[in-house]
mmCIF file of C-alpha atoms and ligand atoms in Angstrom:
data_model
loop_
_atom_site.group_PDB
_atom_site.id
_atom_site.type_symbol
_atom_site.label_atom_id
_atom_site.label_comp_id
_atom_site.label_asym_id
_atom_site.label_seq_id
_atom_site.Cartn_x
_atom_site.Cartn_y
_atom_site.Cartn_z
ATOM 1 C CA MET A 1 113.086 -25.793 -47.016
ATOM 2 C CA SER A 2 115.481 -28.695 -47.294
ATOM 3 C CA PRO A 3 118.690 -28.690 -49.938
ATOM 4 C CA SER A 4 117.431 -32.182 -50.585
ATOM 5 C CA ARG A 5 113.640 -31.782 -51.112
ATOM 6 C CA PRO A 6 113.537 -32.490 -54.416
ATOM 7 C CA VAL A 7 111.514 -29.833 -57.068
ATOM 8 C CA ALA A 8 109.090 -30.186 -59.150
ATOM 9 C CA LEU A 9 107.434 -27.751 -61.707
ATOM 10 C CA VAL A 10 103.523 -28.285 -62.222
ATOM 11 C CA THR A 11 101.494 -26.238 -65.245
ATOM 12 C CA GLY A 12 97.840 -26.433 -65.137
ATOM 13 C CA GLY A 13 98.491 -27.630 -61.430
ATOM 14 C CA ALA A 14 95.137 -25.797 -59.316
ATOM 15 C CA GLN A 15 92.830 -27.643 -60.765
ATOM 16 C CA GLY A 16 92.148 -31.731 -61.962
ATOM 17 C CA ILE A 17 95.124 -34.418 -62.785
ATOM 18 C CA GLY A 18 98.146 -31.436 -62.155
ATOM 19 C CA LEU A 19 95.717 -30.807 -58.970
ATOM 20 C CA ALA A 20 96.380 -34.058 -58.047
ATOM 21 C CA ILE A 21 99.774 -34.867 -59.019
ATOM 22 C CA ALA A 22 101.403 -31.359 -57.340
ATOM 23 C CA GLN A 23 99.424 -32.787 -54.149
ATOM 24 C CA THR A 24 100.684 -35.907 -54.646
ATOM 25 C CA LEU A 25 104.493 -35.213 -55.204
ATOM 26 C CA LEU A 26 104.067 -33.199 -51.711
ATOM 27 C CA ASP A 27 102.770 -36.161 -50.462
ATOM 28 C CA ARG A 28 106.039 -38.368 -51.090
ATOM 29 C CA GLY A 29 108.100 -35.343 -50.437
ATOM 30 C CA TRP A 30 108.731 -32.827 -53.366
ATOM 31 C CA ALA A 31 109.421 -29.123 -53.492
ATOM 32 C CA VAL A 32 106.455 -27.552 -55.781
ATOM 33 C CA VAL A 33 105.820 -24.869 -58.178
ATOM 34 C CA ALA A 34 102.036 -25.437 -59.129
ATOM 35 C CA GLY A 35 101.215 -22.960 -62.461
ATOM 36 C CA ASP A 36 98.368 -22.074 -63.920
ATOM 37 C CA ALA A 37 96.301 -19.706 -65.853
ATOM 38 C CA ASP A 38 92.695 -19.107 -63.923
ATOM 39 C CA THR A 39 93.935 -17.305 -60.404
ATOM 40 C CA ASP A 40 91.200 -17.300 -58.438
ATOM 41 C CA ALA A 41 92.096 -21.479 -59.272
ATOM 42 C CA ALA A 42 95.693 -20.804 -58.673
ATOM 43 C CA ASP A 43 94.256 -18.832 -55.348
ATOM 44 C CA ALA A 44 91.964 -21.130 -53.385
ATOM 45 C CA ALA A 45 94.963 -24.507 -54.630
ATOM 46 C CA ALA A 46 97.920 -22.377 -52.830
ATOM 47 C CA GLN A 47 96.002 -23.230 -49.145
ATOM 48 C CA ALA A 48 94.697 -26.368 -50.330
ATOM 49 C CA LEU A 49 98.163 -27.588 -50.922
ATOM 50 C CA ALA A 50 100.654 -26.227 -48.458
ATOM 51 C CA GLN A 51 98.544 -28.550 -45.819
ATOM 52 C CA HIS A 52 100.851 -30.938 -48.031
ATOM 53 C CA GLY A 53 104.088 -29.592 -47.963
ATOM 54 C CA PRO A 54 106.138 -26.236 -49.025
ATOM 55 C CA VAL A 55 104.455 -25.014 -52.510
ATOM 56 C CA HIS A 56 104.627 -21.721 -54.521
ATOM 57 C CA VAL A 57 101.418 -21.504 -56.670
ATOM 58 C CA GLU A 58 101.899 -18.625 -59.678
ATOM 59 C CA PRO A 59 100.030 -16.918 -62.575
ATOM 60 C CA LEU A 60 100.789 -18.439 -65.322
ATOM 61 C CA ASP A 61 100.432 -18.716 -68.744
ATOM 62 C CA VAL A 62 102.122 -21.934 -70.329
ATOM 63 C CA GLY A 63 101.273 -19.828 -73.305
ATOM 64 C CA ASP A 64 103.523 -16.851 -73.227
ATOM 65 C CA PRO A 65 106.594 -17.226 -73.245
ATOM 66 C CA GLY A 66 108.349 -14.823 -71.381
ATOM 67 C CA ALA A 67 106.854 -15.785 -68.064
ATOM 68 C CA VAL A 68 107.255 -19.094 -69.105
ATOM 69 C CA ALA A 69 110.997 -18.451 -67.956
ATOM 70 C CA ARG A 70 110.072 -15.760 -65.294
ATOM 71 C CA VAL A 71 107.999 -18.544 -63.460
ATOM 72 C CA ILE A 72 111.123 -21.003 -63.999
ATOM 73 C CA ALA A 73 113.643 -19.162 -62.851
ATOM 74 C CA ASP A 74 111.300 -17.388 -59.778
ATOM 75 C CA ALA A 75 110.939 -21.407 -59.122
ATOM 76 C CA ALA A 76 114.590 -22.762 -59.470
ATOM 77 C CA ARG A 77 115.603 -19.841 -57.396
ATOM 78 C CA THR A 78 113.370 -20.006 -54.402
ATOM 79 C CA PHE A 79 113.231 -23.279 -53.607
ATOM 80 C CA GLY A 80 117.377 -23.537 -55.537
ATOM 81 C CA ARG A 81 116.982 -25.835 -57.632
ATOM 82 C CA LEU A 82 114.606 -27.566 -60.458
ATOM 83 C CA ASP A 83 114.614 -31.965 -61.052
ATOM 84 C CA GLY A 84 111.101 -32.946 -62.345
ATOM 85 C CA LEU A 85 108.995 -30.851 -65.175
ATOM 86 C CA VAL A 86 104.697 -31.487 -65.593
ATOM 87 C CA ASN A 87 103.673 -30.756 -68.718
ATOM 88 C CA ASN A 88 100.578 -30.775 -67.678
ATOM 89 C CA ALA A 89 98.321 -27.783 -68.792
ATOM 90 C CA GLY A 90 95.606 -28.771 -71.905
ATOM 91 C CA ILE A 91 92.358 -27.125 -73.539
ATOM 92 C CA MET A 92 90.184 -28.990 -75.588
ATOM 93 C CA ALA A 93 87.750 -27.572 -78.128
ATOM 94 C CA HIS A 94 85.453 -29.063 -80.286
ATOM 95 C CA ALA A 95 84.698 -27.719 -83.631
ATOM 96 C CA PRO A 96 83.016 -30.032 -86.661
ATOM 97 C CA PRO A 97 86.528 -30.300 -89.140
ATOM 98 C CA GLU A 98 85.263 -27.415 -92.055
ATOM 99 C CA GLU A 99 83.961 -24.899 -89.200
ATOM 100 C CA LEU A 100 86.700 -25.155 -86.807
ATOM 101 C CA ASP A 101 88.096 -21.254 -86.202
ATOM 102 C CA MET A 102 91.804 -21.524 -87.189
ATOM 103 C CA ALA A 103 92.016 -19.241 -83.942
ATOM 104 C CA SER A 104 90.842 -21.651 -81.252
ATOM 105 C CA TRP A 105 92.792 -24.079 -83.638
ATOM 106 C CA GLU A 106 96.277 -21.420 -82.930
ATOM 107 C CA ARG A 107 95.006 -21.148 -79.010
ATOM 108 C CA VAL A 108 94.893 -25.390 -78.353
ATOM 109 C CA LEU A 109 97.770 -26.151 -80.224
ATOM 110 C CA ARG A 110 99.603 -23.258 -78.310
ATOM 111 C CA THR A 111 98.862 -24.329 -74.858
ATOM 112 C CA ASN A 112 98.746 -28.067 -75.324
ATOM 113 C CA LEU A 113 101.988 -28.662 -77.187
ATOM 114 C CA THR A 114 104.057 -25.091 -78.243
ATOM 115 C CA GLY A 115 103.301 -24.341 -74.104
ATOM 116 C CA ALA A 116 104.732 -27.744 -72.794
ATOM 117 C CA MET A 117 107.794 -26.931 -75.390
ATOM 118 C CA ALA A 118 108.344 -22.941 -73.978
ATOM 119 C CA CYS A 119 108.273 -24.523 -70.485
ATOM 120 C CA ALA A 120 111.040 -27.612 -71.503
ATOM 121 C CA GLN A 121 113.630 -24.722 -72.717
ATOM 122 C CA ALA A 122 112.828 -22.544 -69.775
ATOM 123 C CA ALA A 123 113.881 -25.790 -67.215
ATOM 124 C CA ILE A 124 116.527 -27.502 -69.671
ATOM 125 C CA PRO A 125 119.464 -25.953 -67.384
ATOM 126 C CA HIS A 126 117.693 -26.475 -63.932
ATOM 127 C CA LEU A 127 116.208 -30.427 -64.726
ATOM 128 C CA ARG A 128 120.590 -31.014 -66.841
ATOM 129 C CA ALA A 129 121.819 -29.868 -63.632
ATOM 130 C CA ALA A 130 120.189 -32.204 -61.578
ATOM 131 C CA GLY A 131 119.879 -34.840 -63.238
ATOM 132 C CA GLY A 132 115.967 -34.626 -63.342
ATOM 133 C CA ALA A 133 112.917 -36.082 -66.001
ATOM 134 C CA ILE A 134 110.262 -34.453 -67.832
ATOM 135 C CA VAL A 135 106.822 -35.446 -67.841
ATOM 136 C CA ASN A 136 103.781 -34.448 -70.582
ATOM 137 C CA ILE A 137 100.215 -34.786 -69.872
ATOM 138 C CA ALA A 138 99.302 -36.472 -73.167
ATOM 139 C CA SER A 139 95.881 -38.050 -73.748
ATOM 140 C CA THR A 140 94.528 -41.631 -75.554
ATOM 141 C CA ARG A 141 93.404 -39.007 -78.284
ATOM 142 C CA ALA A 142 97.343 -39.081 -79.310
ATOM 143 C CA LEU A 143 95.919 -42.798 -80.630
ATOM 144 C CA MET A 144 92.377 -42.767 -81.040
ATOM 145 C CA SER A 145 89.355 -39.479 -81.480
ATOM 146 C CA GLU A 146 85.712 -39.236 -81.338
ATOM 147 C CA PRO A 147 84.346 -36.660 -84.115
ATOM 148 C CA GLU A 148 85.543 -32.467 -84.216
ATOM 149 C CA THR A 149 88.277 -33.040 -81.699
ATOM 150 C CA GLU A 150 91.158 -32.721 -84.570
ATOM 151 C CA ALA A 151 92.539 -29.470 -82.511
ATOM 152 C CA TYR A 152 92.383 -31.538 -79.467
ATOM 153 C CA ALA A 153 94.319 -35.330 -81.340
ATOM 154 C CA ALA A 154 96.925 -32.897 -83.011
ATOM 155 C CA SER A 155 98.137 -31.187 -80.302
ATOM 156 C CA LYS A 156 98.298 -34.634 -78.435
ATOM 157 C CA GLY A 157 99.754 -36.453 -81.174
ATOM 158 C CA GLY A 158 102.606 -33.772 -81.313
ATOM 159 C CA LEU A 159 103.215 -33.719 -77.727
ATOM 160 C CA VAL A 160 103.580 -37.863 -78.007
ATOM 161 C CA ALA A 161 106.345 -36.761 -80.868
ATOM 162 C CA LEU A 162 108.068 -34.423 -79.093
ATOM 163 C CA THR A 163 108.356 -36.505 -75.877
ATOM 164 C CA HIS A 164 110.186 -38.935 -77.249
ATOM 165 C CA ALA A 165 112.811 -36.474 -79.763
ATOM 166 C CA LEU A 166 112.934 -34.484 -76.384
ATOM 167 C CA ALA A 167 113.738 -37.752 -74.614
ATOM 168 C CA VAL A 168 116.825 -38.642 -77.497
ATOM 169 C CA SER A 169 118.624 -35.094 -77.537
ATOM 170 C CA LEU A 170 118.327 -34.222 -73.709
ATOM 171 C CA GLY A 171 119.838 -38.240 -72.645
ATOM 172 C CA PRO A 172 121.648 -39.006 -70.101
ATOM 173 C CA GLU A 173 120.892 -35.952 -68.174
ATOM 174 C CA ILE A 174 117.441 -35.293 -68.278
ATOM 175 C CA ARG A 175 114.226 -38.874 -68.595
ATOM 176 C CA VAL A 176 111.407 -37.462 -71.068
ATOM 177 C CA ASN A 177 108.135 -39.174 -70.935
ATOM 178 C CA ALA A 178 104.501 -39.164 -71.610
ATOM 179 C CA VAL A 179 101.775 -39.972 -70.503
ATOM 180 C CA SER A 180 98.341 -40.428 -71.188
ATOM 181 C CA PRO A 181 95.218 -40.856 -70.070
ATOM 182 C CA GLY A 182 91.379 -41.973 -70.600
ATOM 183 C CA TRP A 183 88.526 -40.339 -68.999
ATOM 184 C CA ILE A 184 89.287 -38.837 -65.136
ATOM 185 C CA ASP A 185 86.706 -37.338 -63.698
ATOM 186 C CA VAL A 186 87.465 -34.525 -62.453
ATOM 187 C CA SER A 187 84.961 -32.930 -61.714
ATOM 188 C CA ARG A 188 85.348 -32.951 -57.780
ATOM 189 C CA TRP A 189 89.457 -31.608 -58.930
ATOM 190 C CA GLY A 190 88.114 -27.823 -59.118
ATOM 191 C CA ASN A 191 89.552 -24.366 -57.059
ATOM 192 C CA PRO A 192 87.857 -22.767 -55.094
ATOM 193 C CA PRO A 193 86.297 -25.678 -53.886
ATOM 194 C CA GLY A 194 82.686 -25.480 -54.849
ATOM 195 C CA ALA A 195 83.478 -24.543 -58.347
ATOM 196 C CA ARG A 196 82.524 -27.371 -59.951
ATOM 197 C CA ALA A 197 79.585 -29.875 -60.223
ATOM 198 C CA PRO A 198 80.524 -33.315 -59.184
ATOM 199 C CA GLU A 199 80.105 -35.915 -61.720
ATOM 200 C CA THR A 200 77.339 -38.398 -61.279
ATOM 201 C CA LEU A 201 78.688 -41.444 -63.550
ATOM 202 C CA SER A 202 76.388 -43.993 -65.202
ATOM 203 C CA ALA A 203 77.008 -47.932 -64.267
ATOM 204 C CA GLU A 204 77.045 -48.687 -67.626
ATOM 205 C CA ASP A 205 80.087 -45.456 -67.582
ATOM 206 C CA HIS A 206 81.930 -47.331 -65.568
ATOM 207 C CA ALA A 207 81.751 -50.786 -66.587
ATOM 208 C CA GLN A 208 82.172 -50.181 -70.357
ATOM 209 C CA HIS A 209 86.151 -49.746 -68.950
ATOM 210 C CA PRO A 210 87.660 -53.415 -68.056
ATOM 211 C CA VAL A 211 88.511 -52.009 -64.692
ATOM 212 C CA GLY A 212 85.476 -51.343 -63.558
ATOM 213 C CA ARG A 213 85.667 -47.502 -63.102
ATOM 214 C CA VAL A 214 86.186 -44.483 -64.368
ATOM 215 C CA GLY A 215 89.566 -42.819 -63.711
ATOM 216 C CA ASP A 216 90.463 -40.783 -60.949
ATOM 217 C CA PRO A 217 93.585 -37.948 -61.362
ATOM 218 C CA ARG A 218 95.459 -40.033 -58.711
ATOM 219 C CA ASP A 219 95.183 -42.639 -60.825
ATOM 220 C CA VAL A 220 97.374 -40.434 -63.054
ATOM 221 C CA ALA A 221 99.697 -38.430 -61.004
ATOM 222 C CA SER A 222 100.643 -42.193 -58.765
ATOM 223 C CA ILE A 223 102.428 -43.028 -62.195
ATOM 224 C CA VAL A 224 103.587 -39.640 -62.677
ATOM 225 C CA ALA A 225 105.312 -39.782 -59.507
ATOM 226 C CA TRP A 226 106.451 -42.468 -60.165
ATOM 227 C CA LEU A 227 107.800 -41.395 -63.856
ATOM 228 C CA LEU A 228 109.976 -38.283 -62.061
ATOM 229 C CA SER A 229 111.694 -40.502 -59.458
ATOM 230 C CA ASP A 230 115.160 -42.919 -59.911
ATOM 231 C CA ALA A 231 112.768 -46.058 -59.451
ATOM 232 C CA ALA A 232 111.692 -45.450 -63.401
ATOM 233 C CA GLY A 233 115.525 -44.495 -63.980
ATOM 234 C CA PHE A 234 115.583 -46.620 -67.484
ATOM 235 C CA VAL A 235 112.836 -45.071 -69.128
ATOM 236 C CA THR A 236 112.450 -42.486 -71.137
ATOM 237 C CA GLY A 237 110.772 -41.694 -74.655
ATOM 238 C CA GLU A 238 107.613 -43.770 -72.992
ATOM 239 C CA ASN A 239 104.275 -42.780 -73.777
ATOM 240 C CA ILE A 240 102.678 -44.714 -70.702
ATOM 241 C CA VAL A 241 98.672 -45.424 -71.238
ATOM 242 C CA VAL A 242 96.116 -44.456 -68.393
ATOM 243 C CA ASP A 243 92.829 -46.053 -69.112
ATOM 244 C CA GLY A 244 91.805 -48.708 -68.063
ATOM 245 C CA GLY A 245 91.981 -50.710 -70.330
ATOM 246 C CA MET A 246 89.522 -48.344 -73.219
ATOM 247 C CA THR A 247 92.289 -48.089 -75.695
ATOM 248 C CA ARG A 248 92.991 -51.644 -75.485
ATOM 249 C CA LYS A 249 89.453 -53.217 -75.968
ATOM 250 C CA MET A 250 87.342 -53.934 -79.379
ATOM 251 C CA ILE A 251 84.732 -52.332 -80.203
ATOM 252 C CA TYR A 252 83.121 -53.581 -83.791
ATOM 253 C CA ALA A 253 79.543 -53.119 -83.342
HETATM 254 P P1 LIG B 1 91.392 -29.115 -66.215
HETATM 255 O O1 LIG B 1 90.223 -28.100 -66.706
HETATM 256 O O2 LIG B 1 90.516 -30.072 -64.448
HETATM 257 O O3 LIG B 1 92.809 -28.643 -65.386
HETATM 258 C C1 LIG B 1 93.226 -27.612 -66.257
HETATM 259 C C2 LIG B 1 94.467 -26.698 -65.825
HETATM 260 O O4 LIG B 1 95.260 -25.911 -66.855
HETATM 261 C C3 LIG B 1 92.911 -25.422 -65.059
HETATM 262 O O5 LIG B 1 93.333 -24.928 -63.577
HETATM 263 C C4 LIG B 1 93.428 -24.259 -65.970
HETATM 264 O O6 LIG B 1 93.358 -23.152 -65.717
HETATM 265 C C5 LIG B 1 94.868 -24.767 -66.201
HETATM 266 N N1 LIG B 1 95.163 -24.693 -67.792
HETATM 267 C C6 LIG B 1 94.387 -23.812 -69.299
HETATM 268 N N2 LIG B 1 95.182 -23.144 -69.689
HETATM 269 C C7 LIG B 1 96.124 -23.179 -68.912
HETATM 270 C C8 LIG B 1 97.516 -22.563 -69.513
HETATM 271 N N3 LIG B 1 97.325 -21.756 -70.827
HETATM 272 N N4 LIG B 1 98.716 -22.018 -68.961
HETATM 273 C C9 LIG B 1 98.520 -22.580 -67.507
HETATM 274 N N5 LIG B 1 97.140 -23.154 -67.169
HETATM 275 C C10 LIG B 1 96.308 -23.386 -67.665
HETATM 276 O O7 LIG B 1 92.180 -30.360 -66.571
HETATM 277 P P2 LIG B 1 92.565 -31.940 -66.784
HETATM 278 O O8 LIG B 1 91.341 -32.948 -66.987
HETATM 279 O O9 LIG B 1 92.791 -31.857 -65.375
HETATM 280 O O10 LIG B 1 93.261 -31.876 -67.825
HETATM 281 C C11 LIG B 1 94.511 -31.742 -67.190
HETATM 282 C C12 LIG B 1 95.834 -32.504 -68.462
HETATM 283 O O11 LIG B 1 94.832 -33.556 -68.806
HETATM 284 C C13 LIG B 1 95.601 -31.908 -69.798
HETATM 285 O O12 LIG B 1 96.572 -31.759 -70.888
HETATM 286 C C14 LIG B 1 94.313 -33.091 -70.528
HETATM 287 O O13 LIG B 1 94.523 -32.325 -71.621
HETATM 288 C C15 LIG B 1 95.505 -33.871 -70.024
HETATM 289 N N6 LIG B 1 93.517 -35.130 -70.384
HETATM 290 C C16 LIG B 1 92.166 -35.209 -69.324
HETATM 291 C C17 LIG B 1 92.091 -36.000 -69.673
HETATM 292 C C18 LIG B 1 90.385 -36.143 -68.347
HETATM 293 O O14 LIG B 1 90.126 -37.077 -68.792
HETATM 294 N N7 LIG B 1 90.291 -35.141 -67.745
HETATM 295 C C19 LIG B 1 91.920 -36.967 -70.349
HETATM 296 C C20 LIG B 1 92.876 -36.715 -71.553
HETATM 297 C C21 LIG B 1 93.644 -35.632 -71.168
#
């Protein structure tokens, strides 16, 4: 392993946006540790990602602080450094607010928000030593909502606030930013291959976006790679919206 290669941990890195982030970072010369709670997906991702560069894919539930500490210590020991943390693992819950089961509220908050804080906490000494960066994958649902998504919206709003709080606490050694994706079609980014049915998107699905299309996981990954790089050295505490312009479009009927 080249000691000069920067190293990133990507949570939820076996599928979807996290898989695209892991692949993009490997293609740009990073070594990657991807942690994922889905062990079948993790096994398949390990094979696919190995073609792109040095990678370890580990079972990881970000809601388990002991597992988080172990995986981050292993990553730093295996590769000798840790330069980037991408808090990408996330889950959704749909329910009318008066019926929302509080156990599912807590599961969503534990994964999407507490998990990100636990990963940041365990990574801080390594990131500080490397002069590294954190990117939190939030959502445009931190800024706008459809009905019956309270737990998810609250978790992502919390993640945007956590981002600027950490940026102020951890500078100047560590930069911390968020990326808020809009509609990203992850249906072709499942693992093992074939595990997901590719979604059929309509012309209207695409055309409603000011850029004329639904997003691809690589649209998010390229912004994450930029935020982790020195090219973004004067950017911290920001939330970059990657949604094809949807949150800038007035939709009054
Ligand atoms: P996905 O479901 O395709 O992939 C998420 C991955 O995270 C899966 O491999 C899953 O096994 C893993 N995961 C779930 N819980 C975990 C846990 N506790 N510990 C570790 N890994 C865990 O989801 P997608 O769409 O790629 O989402 C990735 C991130 O992007 C999430 O934070 C999501 O909220 C966010 N996002 C996605 C959007 C979209 O349109 N796809 C839009 C806005 C935000």
